mmCIF file of C-alpha atoms and ligand atoms in Angstrom:
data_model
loop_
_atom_site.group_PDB
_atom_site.id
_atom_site.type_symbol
_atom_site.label_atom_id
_atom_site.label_comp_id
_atom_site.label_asym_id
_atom_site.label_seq_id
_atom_site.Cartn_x
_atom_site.Cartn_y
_atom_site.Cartn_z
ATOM 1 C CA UNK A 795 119.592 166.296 45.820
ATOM 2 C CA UNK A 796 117.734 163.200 45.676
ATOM 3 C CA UNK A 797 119.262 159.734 47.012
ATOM 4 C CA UNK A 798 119.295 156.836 44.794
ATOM 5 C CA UNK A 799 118.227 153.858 46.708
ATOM 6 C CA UNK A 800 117.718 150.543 45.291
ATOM 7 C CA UNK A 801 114.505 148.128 45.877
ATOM 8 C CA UNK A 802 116.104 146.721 49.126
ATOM 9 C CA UNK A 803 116.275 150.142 51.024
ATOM 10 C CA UNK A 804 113.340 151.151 49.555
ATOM 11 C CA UNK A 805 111.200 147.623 51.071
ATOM 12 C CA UNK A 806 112.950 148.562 54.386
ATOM 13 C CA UNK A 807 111.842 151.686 54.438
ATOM 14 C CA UNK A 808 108.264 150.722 53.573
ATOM 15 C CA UNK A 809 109.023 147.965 56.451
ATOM 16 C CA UNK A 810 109.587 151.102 58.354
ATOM 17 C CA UNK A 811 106.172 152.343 57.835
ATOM 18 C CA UNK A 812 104.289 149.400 57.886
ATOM 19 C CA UNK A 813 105.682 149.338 62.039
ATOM 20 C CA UNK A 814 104.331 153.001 62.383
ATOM 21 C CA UNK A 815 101.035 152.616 61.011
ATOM 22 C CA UNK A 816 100.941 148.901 62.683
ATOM 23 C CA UNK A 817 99.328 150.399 65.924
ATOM 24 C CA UNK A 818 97.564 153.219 64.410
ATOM 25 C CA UNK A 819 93.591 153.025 63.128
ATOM 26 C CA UNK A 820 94.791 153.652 59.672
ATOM 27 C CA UNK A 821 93.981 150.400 57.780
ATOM 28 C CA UNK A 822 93.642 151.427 54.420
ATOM 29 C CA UNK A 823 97.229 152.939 54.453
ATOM 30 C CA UNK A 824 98.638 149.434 56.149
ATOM 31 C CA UNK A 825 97.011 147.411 52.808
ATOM 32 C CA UNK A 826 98.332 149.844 50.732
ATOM 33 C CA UNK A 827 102.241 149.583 52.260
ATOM 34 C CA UNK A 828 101.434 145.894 52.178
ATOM 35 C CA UNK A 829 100.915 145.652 48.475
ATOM 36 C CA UNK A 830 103.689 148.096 48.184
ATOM 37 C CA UNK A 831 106.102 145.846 49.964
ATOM 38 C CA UNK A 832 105.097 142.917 48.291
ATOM 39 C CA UNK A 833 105.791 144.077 44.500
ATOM 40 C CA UNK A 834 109.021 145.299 45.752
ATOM 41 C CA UNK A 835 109.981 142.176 46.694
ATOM 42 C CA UNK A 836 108.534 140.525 44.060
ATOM 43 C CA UNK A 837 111.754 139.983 41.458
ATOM 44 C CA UNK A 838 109.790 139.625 38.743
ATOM 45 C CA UNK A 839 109.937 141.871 35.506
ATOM 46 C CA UNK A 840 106.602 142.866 34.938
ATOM 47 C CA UNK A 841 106.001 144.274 30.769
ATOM 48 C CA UNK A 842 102.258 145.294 30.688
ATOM 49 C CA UNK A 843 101.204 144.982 26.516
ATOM 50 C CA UNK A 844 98.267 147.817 26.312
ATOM 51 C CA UNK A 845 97.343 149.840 23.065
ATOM 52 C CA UNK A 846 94.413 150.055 21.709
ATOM 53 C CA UNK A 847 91.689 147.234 20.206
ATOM 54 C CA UNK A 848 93.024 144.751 17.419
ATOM 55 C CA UNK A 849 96.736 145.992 17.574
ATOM 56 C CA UNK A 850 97.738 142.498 17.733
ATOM 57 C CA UNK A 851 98.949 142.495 21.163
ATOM 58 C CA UNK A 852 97.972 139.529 22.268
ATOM 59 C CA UNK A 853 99.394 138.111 19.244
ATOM 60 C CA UNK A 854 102.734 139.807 20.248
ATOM 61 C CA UNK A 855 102.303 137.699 23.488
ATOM 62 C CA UNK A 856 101.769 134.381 22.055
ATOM 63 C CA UNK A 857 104.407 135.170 19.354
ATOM 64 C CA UNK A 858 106.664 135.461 22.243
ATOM 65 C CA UNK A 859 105.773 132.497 23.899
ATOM 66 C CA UNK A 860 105.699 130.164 20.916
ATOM 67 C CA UNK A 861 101.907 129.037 22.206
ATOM 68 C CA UNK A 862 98.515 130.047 21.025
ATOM 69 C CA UNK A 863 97.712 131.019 24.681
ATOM 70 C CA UNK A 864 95.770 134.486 24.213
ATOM 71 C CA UNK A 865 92.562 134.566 22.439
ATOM 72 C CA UNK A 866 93.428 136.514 18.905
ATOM 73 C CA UNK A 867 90.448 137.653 17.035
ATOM 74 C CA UNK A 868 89.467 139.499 13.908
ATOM 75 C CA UNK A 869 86.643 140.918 16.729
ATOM 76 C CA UNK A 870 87.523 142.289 19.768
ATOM 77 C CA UNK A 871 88.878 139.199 21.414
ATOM 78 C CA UNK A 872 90.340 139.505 25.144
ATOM 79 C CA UNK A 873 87.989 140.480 27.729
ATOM 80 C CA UNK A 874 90.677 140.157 31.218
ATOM 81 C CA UNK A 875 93.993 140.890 32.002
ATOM 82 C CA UNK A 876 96.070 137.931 31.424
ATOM 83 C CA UNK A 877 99.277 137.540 33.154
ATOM 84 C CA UNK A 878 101.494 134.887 31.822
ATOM 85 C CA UNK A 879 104.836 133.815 33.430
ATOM 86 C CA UNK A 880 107.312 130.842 33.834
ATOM 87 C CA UNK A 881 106.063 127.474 35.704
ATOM 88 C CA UNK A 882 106.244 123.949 34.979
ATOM 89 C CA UNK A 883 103.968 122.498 34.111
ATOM 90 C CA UNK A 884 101.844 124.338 31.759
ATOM 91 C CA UNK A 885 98.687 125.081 33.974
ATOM 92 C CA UNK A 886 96.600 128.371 34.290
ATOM 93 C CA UNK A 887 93.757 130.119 36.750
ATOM 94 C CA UNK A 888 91.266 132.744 37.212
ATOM 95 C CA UNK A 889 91.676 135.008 40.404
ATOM 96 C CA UNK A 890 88.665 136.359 41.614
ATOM 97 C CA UNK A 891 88.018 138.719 44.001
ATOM 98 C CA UNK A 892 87.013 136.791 47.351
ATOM 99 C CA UNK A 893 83.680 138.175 48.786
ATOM 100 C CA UNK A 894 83.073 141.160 50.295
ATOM 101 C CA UNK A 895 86.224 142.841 49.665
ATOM 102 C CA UNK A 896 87.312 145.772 48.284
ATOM 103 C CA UNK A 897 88.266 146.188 44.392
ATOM 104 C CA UNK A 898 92.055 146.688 43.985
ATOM 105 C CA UNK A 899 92.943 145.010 47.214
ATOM 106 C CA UNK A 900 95.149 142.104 45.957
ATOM 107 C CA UNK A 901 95.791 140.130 49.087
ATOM 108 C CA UNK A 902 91.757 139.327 48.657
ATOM 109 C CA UNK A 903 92.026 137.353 45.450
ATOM 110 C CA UNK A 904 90.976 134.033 45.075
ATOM 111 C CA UNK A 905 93.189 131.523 42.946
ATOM 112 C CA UNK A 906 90.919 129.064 40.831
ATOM 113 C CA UNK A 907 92.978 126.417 38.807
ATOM 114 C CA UNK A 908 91.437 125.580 35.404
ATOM 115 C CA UNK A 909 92.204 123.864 32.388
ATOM 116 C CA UNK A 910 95.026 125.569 30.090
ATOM 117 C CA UNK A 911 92.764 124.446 27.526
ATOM 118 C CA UNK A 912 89.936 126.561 28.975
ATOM 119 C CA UNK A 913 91.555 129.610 29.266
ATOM 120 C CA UNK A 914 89.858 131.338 26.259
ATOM 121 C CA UNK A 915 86.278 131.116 28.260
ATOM 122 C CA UNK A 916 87.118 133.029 30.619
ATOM 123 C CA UNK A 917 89.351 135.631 28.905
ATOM 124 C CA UNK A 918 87.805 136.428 25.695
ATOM 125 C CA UNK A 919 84.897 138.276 24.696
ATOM 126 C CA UNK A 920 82.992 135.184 23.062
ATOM 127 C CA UNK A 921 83.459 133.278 26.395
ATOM 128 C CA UNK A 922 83.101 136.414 28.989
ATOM 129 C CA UNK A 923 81.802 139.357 27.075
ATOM 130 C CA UNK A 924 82.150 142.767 28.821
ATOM 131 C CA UNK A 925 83.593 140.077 31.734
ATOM 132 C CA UNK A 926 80.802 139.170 33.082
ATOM 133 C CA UNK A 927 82.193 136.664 34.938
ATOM 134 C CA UNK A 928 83.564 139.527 37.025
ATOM 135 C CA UNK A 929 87.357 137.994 36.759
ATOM 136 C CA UNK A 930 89.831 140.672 38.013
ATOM 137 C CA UNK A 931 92.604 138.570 36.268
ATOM 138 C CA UNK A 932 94.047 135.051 34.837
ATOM 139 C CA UNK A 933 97.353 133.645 34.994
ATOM 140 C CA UNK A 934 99.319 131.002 32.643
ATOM 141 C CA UNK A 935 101.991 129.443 33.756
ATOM 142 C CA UNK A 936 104.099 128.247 31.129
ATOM 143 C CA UNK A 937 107.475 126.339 30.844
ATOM 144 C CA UNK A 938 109.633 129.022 28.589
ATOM 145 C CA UNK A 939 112.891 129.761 28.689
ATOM 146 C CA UNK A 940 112.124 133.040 27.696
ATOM 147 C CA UNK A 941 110.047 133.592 30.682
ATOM 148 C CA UNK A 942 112.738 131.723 33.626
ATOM 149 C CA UNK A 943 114.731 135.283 34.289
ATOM 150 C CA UNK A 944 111.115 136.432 35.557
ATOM 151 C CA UNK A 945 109.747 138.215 32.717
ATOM 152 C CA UNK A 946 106.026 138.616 33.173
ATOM 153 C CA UNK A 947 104.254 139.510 30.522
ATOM 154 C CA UNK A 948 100.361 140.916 31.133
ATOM 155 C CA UNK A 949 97.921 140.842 28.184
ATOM 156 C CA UNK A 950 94.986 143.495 28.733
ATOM 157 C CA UNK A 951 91.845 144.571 26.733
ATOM 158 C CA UNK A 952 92.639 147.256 25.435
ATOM 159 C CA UNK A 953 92.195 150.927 25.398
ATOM 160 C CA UNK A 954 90.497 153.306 23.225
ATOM 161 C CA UNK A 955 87.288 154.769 22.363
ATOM 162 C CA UNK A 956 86.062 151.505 20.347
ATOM 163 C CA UNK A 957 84.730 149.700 23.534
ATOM 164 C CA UNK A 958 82.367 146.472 23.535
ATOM 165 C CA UNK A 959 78.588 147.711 23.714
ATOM 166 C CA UNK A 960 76.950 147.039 27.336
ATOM 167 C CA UNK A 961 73.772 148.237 26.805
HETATM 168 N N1 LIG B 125 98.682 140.787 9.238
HETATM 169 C C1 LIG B 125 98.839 140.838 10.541
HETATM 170 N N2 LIG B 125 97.768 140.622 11.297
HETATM 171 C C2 LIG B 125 97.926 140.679 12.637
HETATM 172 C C3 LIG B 125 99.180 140.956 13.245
HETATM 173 N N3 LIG B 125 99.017 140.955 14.592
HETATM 174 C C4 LIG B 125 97.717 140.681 14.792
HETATM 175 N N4 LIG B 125 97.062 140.497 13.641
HETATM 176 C C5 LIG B 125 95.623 140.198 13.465
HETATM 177 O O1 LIG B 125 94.883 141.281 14.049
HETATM 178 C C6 LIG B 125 93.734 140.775 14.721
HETATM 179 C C7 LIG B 125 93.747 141.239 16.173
HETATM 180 O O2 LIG B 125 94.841 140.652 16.835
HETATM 181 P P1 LIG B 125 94.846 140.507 18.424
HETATM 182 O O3 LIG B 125 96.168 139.954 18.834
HETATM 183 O O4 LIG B 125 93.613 139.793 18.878
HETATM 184 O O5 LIG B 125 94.753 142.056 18.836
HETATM 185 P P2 LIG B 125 94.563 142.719 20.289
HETATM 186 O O6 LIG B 125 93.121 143.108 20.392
HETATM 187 O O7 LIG B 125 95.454 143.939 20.262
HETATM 188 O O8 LIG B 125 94.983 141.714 21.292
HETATM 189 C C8 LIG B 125 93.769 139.244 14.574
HETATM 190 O O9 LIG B 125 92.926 138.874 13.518
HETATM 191 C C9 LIG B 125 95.225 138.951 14.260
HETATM 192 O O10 LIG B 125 95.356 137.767 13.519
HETATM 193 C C10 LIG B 125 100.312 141.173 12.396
HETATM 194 O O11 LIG B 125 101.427 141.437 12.827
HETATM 195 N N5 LIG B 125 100.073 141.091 11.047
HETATM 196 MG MG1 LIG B 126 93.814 140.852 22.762
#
């Protein structure tokens, strides 16, 4: 029968790994236990809105925030996942992936601060179509009550067979 364990056993067991792989040539799996470790120990509560194109979920998000943070559009509208979360003060930035790194490996993001105000250039299709920009993500940071227990909530493009034209 299987074991319950909770997210502390499970990090030490990852820790576990992480030792046995530490002297080993197997990189790749040592990034992998490292991002593994560090969203286990991450106590955030992460709610990911998806669905498909002009659903209104990024109206959901700014509903729940009480501020017009997500581009909403009668057109498509948001071009990159946008993760919004508590801090204080309001303040927001792009991460981008740092040079010559591999897609999907989080520990090589870059953090660039911009203006709150500036968010929709980089997130939306009118200011990034098709993300051209090549953003992997942005973040807000915003001072909500709603978001101080660690609710994270990520805005994404959407799904569905109704994609943005590239060529
Ligand atoms: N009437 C109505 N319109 C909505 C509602 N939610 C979103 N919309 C509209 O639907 C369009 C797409 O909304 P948006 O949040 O950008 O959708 P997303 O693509 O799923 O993020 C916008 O014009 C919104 O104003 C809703 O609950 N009621
Ligand atoms: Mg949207």
């Amino acid at each position: 029968m299987p074991v319950p364990m909770n997210a502390g056993q499970l990090a030490s067991l990852v820790e576990q790994g992480i030792e046995l792989v530490g002297t080993g040539d197997r990189a790749d799996l040592r990034k992998r236990l490292d991002q593994t470790l560090r969203r286990l120990k991450d106590p955030s509560i992460r709610v990911i809105v998806v669905g498909e194109f002009k659903q209104g979920k990024s109206k959901l998000i700014n509903a729940l925030v009480n501020a017009p943070v997500c581009p909403v559009d009668d057109d498509i509208a948001t071009s990159v996942p946008t993760v919004v979360r508590h801090g204080e003060p309001a303040s927001a930035a792009i991460l981008l992936p740092k040079a010559g790194t591999e897609p999907g490996d989080e520990a090589a993001l870059e953090r660039q601060p911009i203006n709150l105000a500036d968010l929709g250039a980089y997130v939306s299709e009118r200011g990034n179509p098709g993300n051209i920009k090549k953003l992997v993500a942005a973040e807000v940071f915003l001072p909500r009550k709603v978001l101080a227990g660690g609710l994270t909530v990520i805005d994404t493009p959407g799904v569905g067979d109704w994609a943005p034209r590239t060529h």
